[in-house]
Amino acid sequence: MTTLRFAAIGIDHRHIFGMAANMIEAGAEFAGWWTQGHPNTEEGFVERFPDVPRANSANALLEDPSIDLILLSCIPRDRATWAVQAMEAGKDVLTDKPGCTTLDQLATIKATVATTGRIWSIDFSERFEVPAVTRAAELVAEGAIGRVIQTLGIGPHRLNRDTRPDWFFDRAAYGGILTDIASHQIDQFLFFTGSTDAEVTFASAANYANPDDPGLQDFGEIALRSAQGHGYIRVDWYTPDALPTWGDGRLTILGTEGYIELRKYVDVGSDGTDHVILVNGTRCEKIDASGSDLPFFARFSADLRDRTEIAMTQAHVFKVCELSLKAQAMAESAPR
């Protein structure tokens, strides 16, 4: 492989902006894109990537032997189907979360990875596109807080009702709030505790504030336990309009010798983003992590070239999906 060439299928979620831009930053060439219809993201996407041609069909991209990687940010229920088609066409895949919306889809993806030897990965943007998480990972690796025994992750989001497409309010289309948003926090729990497996001990999902949209789940929570640690996750669609960003996402990492708190996107009363608070036996400080690197995309590009798993293992991706889907099922089977 010389210069990595990639294409995008589906631009229905704005996460495709960051996925494509970061792949370009890592040295890849954006060869083309296709999407069904004209989603409300299209105008901004074309403005961001004006020189990238829109293909006449998805198959034109899948059949192009010069394209190595397919990015997916179509409607979540359709991502597994496109991923399988891409892998069967000899392409590796990087998909927006959630990578799939049912356990049957996940089983099909696993089987396709096994038979094709292709890489199927997910851009967990709340880890891979947040400099504060890079700095926190460095501190944990340095032993700054001892052994990590718990993560507490919250993922509040702004509803932005007027900009949301119909599929956003369709449970079958987006997969449920735990399958969707909480996959970020499950990924971070496994990563920071060093867990390769975990048990979902509690899960809940509900619609408290949007009764006219019965397909929307606007609140969810999960408790996790592994041999290495414990985790609690809360996600919601309640971000108030006065907050200057889409959500006050936070992560607390508890260790045996201290703790780290990440205030990723905002810290009310302070300027900027990527605030990292470190407290241990000798340090009690707030660190500006906004200048930290985002190494995932360069590592992922190297994995595509070398057929390695440095950026993230395939087993980790599968496990995040499995746990989020199991949590969603548990939440929806619980007595109301």
Short mmCIF file of C-alpha atoms in Angstrom, two decimals:
data_model
loop_
_atom_site.label_atom_id
_atom_site.label_comp_id
_atom_site.label_asym_id
_atom_site.label_seq_id
_atom_site.Cartn_x
_atom_site.Cartn_y
_atom_site.Cartn_z
CA MET A 1 0.00 0.00 0.00
CA THR A 2 1.39 3.43 -0.94
CA THR A 3 -0.85 6.39 -0.14
CA LEU A 4 -3.96 5.13 1.62
CA ARG A 5 -7.11 6.02 -0.32
CA PHE A 6 -10.51 6.07 1.35
CA ALA A 7 -14.12 6.78 0.45
CA ALA A 8 -17.24 7.53 2.49
CA ILE A 9 -20.63 5.83 2.22
CA GLY A 10 -23.33 7.69 4.11
CA ILE A 11 -22.94 11.19 5.57
CA ASP A 12 -26.13 11.11 7.66
CA HIS A 13 -24.29 11.96 10.89
CA ARG A 14 -21.85 14.83 11.30
CA HIS A 15 -19.27 12.50 12.82
CA ILE A 16 -18.20 11.84 9.23
CA PHE A 17 -16.63 15.33 9.23
CA GLY A 18 -14.13 14.40 11.94
CA MET A 19 -13.54 10.90 10.60
CA ALA A 20 -12.63 12.15 7.13
CA ALA A 21 -10.62 15.15 8.32
CA ASN A 22 -8.55 13.05 10.69
CA MET A 23 -7.82 10.43 8.04
CA ILE A 24 -6.63 13.21 5.73
CA GLU A 25 -4.49 14.61 8.55
CA ALA A 26 -2.95 11.14 8.91
CA GLY A 27 -1.87 11.28 5.26
CA ALA A 28 -4.72 9.46 3.51
CA GLU A 29 -6.41 10.63 0.29
CA PHE A 30 -10.17 11.19 0.23
CA ALA A 31 -11.17 9.62 -3.09
CA GLY A 32 -14.94 10.02 -3.16
CA TRP A 33 -18.24 9.73 -1.35
CA TRP A 34 -21.83 8.66 -1.81
CA THR A 35 -24.92 9.00 0.31
CA GLN A 36 -28.58 8.15 0.00
CA GLY A 37 -30.61 11.23 -0.94
CA HIS A 38 -29.69 14.62 0.46
CA PRO A 39 -29.35 14.57 4.26
CA ASN A 40 -29.18 17.89 6.08
CA THR A 41 -25.45 17.34 6.63
CA GLU A 42 -24.74 17.53 2.89
CA GLU A 43 -24.29 21.28 2.50
CA GLY A 44 -21.75 21.50 5.30
CA PHE A 45 -19.99 18.36 4.11
CA VAL A 46 -19.54 19.69 0.58
CA GLU A 47 -18.31 22.99 1.98
CA ARG A 48 -15.77 21.13 4.14
CA PHE A 49 -14.58 18.82 1.34
CA PRO A 50 -15.30 20.74 -1.88
CA ASP A 51 -12.79 18.91 -4.08
CA VAL A 52 -13.95 15.38 -3.22
CA PRO A 53 -16.32 14.02 -5.90
CA ARG A 54 -19.69 12.47 -5.18
CA ALA A 55 -19.89 9.05 -6.84
CA ASN A 56 -22.89 7.98 -8.89
CA SER A 57 -23.40 4.98 -6.62
CA ALA A 58 -21.94 3.22 -3.62
CA ASN A 59 -20.98 0.30 -5.85
CA ALA A 60 -18.74 2.59 -7.89
CA LEU A 61 -16.69 3.12 -4.74
CA LEU A 62 -16.79 -0.51 -3.63
CA GLU A 63 -15.65 -1.69 -7.05
CA ASP A 64 -12.76 0.77 -7.29
CA PRO A 65 -9.59 -1.28 -6.68
CA SER A 66 -7.60 1.82 -5.71
CA ILE A 67 -9.77 2.45 -2.62
CA ASP A 68 -8.49 0.72 0.52
CA LEU A 69 -10.85 1.94 3.23
CA ILE A 70 -14.55 2.75 3.50
CA LEU A 71 -15.84 5.21 6.11
CA LEU A 72 -19.46 4.73 7.15
CA SER A 73 -21.76 7.29 8.72
CA CYS A 74 -25.08 6.29 7.19
CA ILE A 75 -28.23 5.62 9.25
CA PRO A 76 -27.08 3.29 12.07
CA ARG A 77 -29.37 0.39 11.16
CA ASP A 78 -27.74 0.28 7.70
CA ARG A 79 -24.09 0.39 8.76
CA ALA A 80 -23.67 -3.36 9.23
CA THR A 81 -25.01 -4.13 5.75
CA TRP A 82 -22.66 -1.64 4.12
CA ALA A 83 -19.74 -2.85 6.23
CA VAL A 84 -20.28 -6.44 5.11
CA GLN A 85 -20.53 -5.38 1.47
CA ALA A 86 -17.34 -3.32 1.80
CA MET A 87 -15.37 -6.15 3.40
CA GLU A 88 -16.59 -8.63 0.81
CA ALA A 89 -15.34 -6.16 -1.82
CA GLY A 90 -11.89 -6.26 -0.24
CA LYS A 91 -12.09 -3.01 1.72
CA ASP A 92 -11.32 -2.30 5.36
CA VAL A 93 -13.97 -0.36 7.26
CA LEU A 94 -14.01 2.47 9.79
CA THR A 95 -17.55 3.19 10.91
CA ASP A 96 -19.22 5.80 13.05
CA LYS A 97 -20.74 4.49 16.25
CA PRO A 98 -22.86 2.47 16.66
CA GLY A 99 -21.27 0.07 14.23
CA CYS A 100 -24.35 -2.15 14.36
CA THR A 101 -27.75 -2.09 16.04
CA THR A 102 -28.51 -5.79 16.74
CA LEU A 103 -26.64 -8.84 17.99
CA ASP A 104 -27.49 -10.62 14.73
CA GLN A 105 -25.76 -7.84 12.79
CA LEU A 106 -22.74 -8.15 15.07
CA ALA A 107 -22.58 -11.91 14.47
CA THR A 108 -22.65 -11.34 10.71
CA ILE A 109 -19.88 -8.76 10.95
CA LYS A 110 -17.73 -11.11 13.04
CA ALA A 111 -18.21 -13.88 10.48
CA THR A 112 -17.33 -11.55 7.61
CA VAL A 113 -14.16 -10.36 9.34
CA ALA A 114 -13.17 -14.00 9.88
CA THR A 115 -13.74 -15.03 6.26
CA THR A 116 -12.35 -11.93 4.53
CA GLY A 117 -9.49 -10.99 6.84
CA ARG A 118 -10.54 -7.33 6.63
CA ILE A 119 -10.39 -4.83 9.49
CA TRP A 120 -13.69 -3.52 10.89
CA SER A 121 -13.23 -0.67 13.33
CA ILE A 122 -15.24 2.10 14.98
CA ASP A 123 -14.26 5.71 15.51
CA PHE A 124 -15.04 6.15 19.21
CA SER A 125 -14.69 9.90 18.82
CA GLU A 126 -15.09 10.69 22.51
CA ARG A 127 -11.73 8.95 23.00
CA PHE A 128 -9.97 9.22 19.65
CA GLU A 129 -10.85 12.85 18.87
CA VAL A 130 -10.38 14.32 22.36
CA PRO A 131 -6.87 15.51 23.32
CA ALA A 132 -7.74 15.32 27.03
CA VAL A 133 -8.17 11.55 26.75
CA THR A 134 -4.72 11.22 25.20
CA ARG A 135 -3.20 13.08 28.16
CA ALA A 136 -5.18 11.05 30.67
CA ALA A 137 -3.99 7.81 29.06
CA GLU A 138 -0.40 9.01 29.36
CA LEU A 139 -0.87 9.82 33.04
CA VAL A 140 -2.43 6.43 33.73
CA ALA A 141 0.41 4.68 31.87
CA GLU A 142 2.91 6.64 33.98
CA GLY A 143 1.27 5.29 37.16
CA ALA A 144 0.06 8.72 38.28
CA ILE A 145 -3.04 7.29 40.01
CA GLY A 146 -1.97 3.71 40.65
CA ARG A 147 -4.14 0.85 39.43
CA VAL A 148 -7.40 1.97 37.82
CA ILE A 149 -10.37 0.39 39.55
CA GLN A 150 -13.31 2.45 38.28
CA THR A 151 -14.45 4.78 35.54
CA LEU A 152 -17.44 7.09 35.74
CA GLY A 153 -18.44 8.39 32.32
CA ILE A 154 -21.25 10.78 31.46
CA GLY A 155 -22.34 11.67 27.95
CA PRO A 156 -24.95 14.44 27.96
CA HIS A 157 -26.03 15.68 24.52
CA ARG A 158 -28.13 18.55 23.20
CA LEU A 159 -31.28 17.41 21.41
CA ASN A 160 -31.24 20.09 18.68
CA ARG A 161 -34.69 18.90 17.67
CA ASP A 162 -35.10 21.15 14.63
CA THR A 163 -32.02 19.72 12.92
CA ARG A 164 -32.72 16.04 13.56
CA PRO A 165 -33.91 13.75 10.74
CA ASP A 166 -36.84 11.38 11.18
CA TRP A 167 -34.59 8.36 11.78
CA PHE A 168 -33.20 10.01 14.92
CA PHE A 169 -36.56 9.43 16.61
CA ASP A 170 -36.94 5.82 15.36
CA ARG A 171 -35.69 3.26 17.92
CA ALA A 172 -35.08 0.61 15.24
CA ALA A 173 -33.07 3.07 13.14
CA TYR A 174 -30.64 4.36 15.77
CA GLY A 175 -30.53 1.28 17.99
CA GLY A 176 -31.42 2.76 21.36
CA ILE A 177 -29.57 5.25 23.53
CA LEU A 178 -27.25 2.67 25.14
CA THR A 179 -26.32 1.05 21.83
CA ASP A 180 -25.62 4.48 20.42
CA ILE A 181 -24.21 7.05 22.83
CA ALA A 182 -23.10 4.75 25.66
CA SER A 183 -20.77 2.80 23.37
CA HIS A 184 -18.31 5.67 23.91
CA GLN A 185 -18.27 5.21 27.67
CA ILE A 186 -18.09 1.41 27.43
CA ASP A 187 -15.05 1.79 25.19
CA GLN A 188 -13.40 4.07 27.77
CA PHE A 189 -14.22 1.72 30.64
CA LEU A 190 -12.59 -1.24 28.91
CA PHE A 191 -9.60 0.83 27.82
CA PHE A 192 -8.76 2.52 31.11
CA THR A 193 -9.38 -0.52 33.32
CA GLY A 194 -7.50 -2.80 30.94
CA SER A 195 -10.51 -5.12 30.67
CA THR A 196 -11.07 -7.53 27.80
CA ASP A 197 -14.50 -8.60 29.05
CA ALA A 198 -17.13 -7.33 31.46
CA GLU A 199 -20.58 -8.01 32.88
CA VAL A 200 -23.49 -5.60 32.57
CA THR A 201 -24.92 -5.63 36.10
CA PHE A 202 -27.55 -2.92 35.58
CA ALA A 203 -29.02 -1.05 32.64
CA SER A 204 -31.89 1.38 32.22
CA ALA A 205 -33.31 3.44 29.36
CA ALA A 206 -36.31 5.76 29.33
CA ASN A 207 -38.05 8.70 27.73
CA TYR A 208 -38.82 11.30 30.42
CA ALA A 209 -38.97 14.62 28.56
CA ASN A 210 -40.20 13.83 25.04
CA PRO A 211 -43.55 12.01 25.28
CA ASP A 212 -44.55 13.04 21.75
CA ASP A 213 -41.59 11.04 20.39
CA PRO A 214 -42.14 7.53 21.75
CA GLY A 215 -39.25 6.14 19.70
CA LEU A 216 -36.73 8.41 21.40
CA GLN A 217 -34.90 7.34 24.53
CA ASP A 218 -33.60 10.48 26.24
CA PHE A 219 -31.99 8.93 29.34
CA GLY A 220 -29.90 5.83 29.95
CA GLU A 221 -27.49 4.36 32.47
CA ILE A 222 -25.30 1.27 32.80
CA ALA A 223 -23.26 -0.38 35.54
CA LEU A 224 -20.36 -2.61 34.51
CA ARG A 225 -18.08 -5.00 36.37
CA SER A 226 -14.97 -6.83 35.24
CA ALA A 227 -12.09 -8.66 36.90
CA GLN A 228 -10.14 -5.39 36.65
CA GLY A 229 -12.65 -2.79 37.77
CA HIS A 230 -16.07 -1.21 37.90
CA GLY A 231 -17.86 1.32 35.72
CA TYR A 232 -20.89 3.57 35.78
CA ILE A 233 -22.28 5.32 32.69
CA ARG A 234 -24.97 7.95 32.28
CA VAL A 235 -26.10 9.34 28.92
CA ASP A 236 -28.92 11.73 28.04
CA TRP A 237 -30.38 14.27 25.62
CA TYR A 238 -30.92 17.03 28.20
CA THR A 239 -28.10 19.52 27.59
CA PRO A 240 -29.59 23.01 28.30
CA ASP A 241 -29.46 25.66 25.61
CA ALA A 242 -27.31 28.01 27.71
CA LEU A 243 -24.34 25.66 27.68
CA PRO A 244 -21.92 26.92 24.99
CA THR A 245 -21.38 23.47 23.50
CA TRP A 246 -23.37 20.32 22.72
CA GLY A 247 -22.64 18.54 25.99
CA ASP A 248 -20.63 18.65 29.20
CA GLY A 249 -18.98 15.28 28.64
CA ARG A 250 -16.89 14.09 31.58
CA LEU A 251 -14.86 11.08 32.59
CA THR A 252 -13.55 10.32 36.06
CA ILE A 253 -10.85 7.66 36.35
CA LEU A 254 -10.40 6.38 39.91
CA GLY A 255 -7.14 4.71 40.84
CA THR A 256 -5.76 3.21 44.01
CA GLU A 257 -3.44 6.22 44.46
CA GLY A 258 -5.46 9.12 43.07
CA TYR A 259 -7.96 10.17 40.44
CA ILE A 260 -8.20 11.98 37.12
CA GLU A 261 -11.24 13.92 35.95
CA LEU A 262 -11.68 14.98 32.33
CA ARG A 263 -13.94 17.90 31.49
CA LYS A 264 -13.67 17.34 27.80
CA TYR A 265 -15.65 20.00 25.99
CA VAL A 266 -16.35 22.69 28.58
CA ASP A 267 -15.60 23.58 32.18
CA VAL A 268 -18.06 26.26 33.23
CA GLY A 269 -16.15 29.25 34.55
CA SER A 270 -12.97 28.39 32.63
CA ASP A 271 -11.97 29.05 29.05
CA GLY A 272 -11.25 26.41 26.45
CA THR A 273 -11.66 22.65 26.27
CA ASP A 274 -9.75 19.54 27.34
CA HIS A 275 -9.38 20.24 31.05
CA VAL A 276 -7.68 17.40 32.95
CA ILE A 277 -7.76 17.43 36.75
CA LEU A 278 -5.14 15.25 38.46
CA VAL A 279 -5.12 14.54 42.18
CA ASN A 280 -2.71 12.11 43.83
CA GLY A 281 -0.33 12.04 46.79
CA THR A 282 1.88 14.85 45.52
CA ARG A 283 -0.11 16.70 42.86
CA CYS A 284 -3.44 18.54 42.84
CA GLU A 285 -3.71 20.47 39.59
CA LYS A 286 -5.67 21.30 36.48
CA ILE A 287 -3.83 20.54 33.23
CA ASP A 288 -4.52 22.18 29.88
CA ALA A 289 -4.49 19.14 27.58
CA SER A 290 -5.77 20.91 24.48
CA GLY A 291 -2.40 20.57 22.77
CA SER A 292 -2.13 16.80 23.18
CA ASP A 293 -1.97 14.58 20.12
CA LEU A 294 -4.69 12.46 18.53
CA PRO A 295 -2.66 9.35 17.67
CA PHE A 296 -5.45 6.95 16.73
CA PHE A 297 -5.74 7.81 13.04
CA ALA A 298 -2.03 7.54 12.26
CA ARG A 299 -1.87 4.25 14.16
CA PHE A 300 -4.98 3.00 12.40
CA SER A 301 -3.49 3.87 9.01
CA ALA A 302 -0.37 1.91 9.95
CA ASP A 303 -2.55 -1.04 11.01
CA LEU A 304 -4.21 -1.04 7.60
CA ARG A 305 -0.80 -1.12 5.95
CA ASP A 306 0.88 -3.64 8.27
CA ARG A 307 -2.24 -5.71 9.21
CA THR A 308 -1.56 -5.07 12.90
CA GLU A 309 -3.80 -4.05 15.83
CA ILE A 310 -1.89 -1.21 17.47
CA ALA A 311 -4.61 1.48 17.32
CA MET A 312 -7.29 -0.82 18.75
CA THR A 313 -7.77 -4.56 18.71
CA GLN A 314 -10.56 -6.18 16.75
CA ALA A 315 -11.58 -8.05 19.91
CA HIS A 316 -12.00 -4.73 21.75
CA VAL A 317 -14.30 -3.35 19.03
CA PHE A 318 -16.44 -6.48 19.11
CA LYS A 319 -16.63 -6.42 22.91
CA VAL A 320 -17.78 -2.78 23.06
CA CYS A 321 -20.58 -3.57 20.61
CA GLU A 322 -21.56 -6.73 22.45
CA LEU A 323 -21.77 -4.99 25.82
CA SER A 324 -23.72 -2.02 24.50
CA LEU A 325 -26.23 -4.28 22.76
CA LYS A 326 -26.59 -6.47 25.86
CA ALA A 327 -27.09 -3.38 28.02
CA GLN A 328 -29.75 -2.11 25.62
CA ALA A 329 -31.58 -5.43 25.74
CA MET A 330 -31.39 -5.53 29.53
CA ALA A 331 -32.74 -1.99 29.81
CA GLU A 332 -35.66 -2.68 27.51
CA SER A 333 -36.60 -5.93 29.24
CA ALA A 334 -36.63 -4.39 32.72
CA PRO A 335 -40.05 -3.78 34.37
CA ARG A 336 -41.35 -0.24 33.81
#
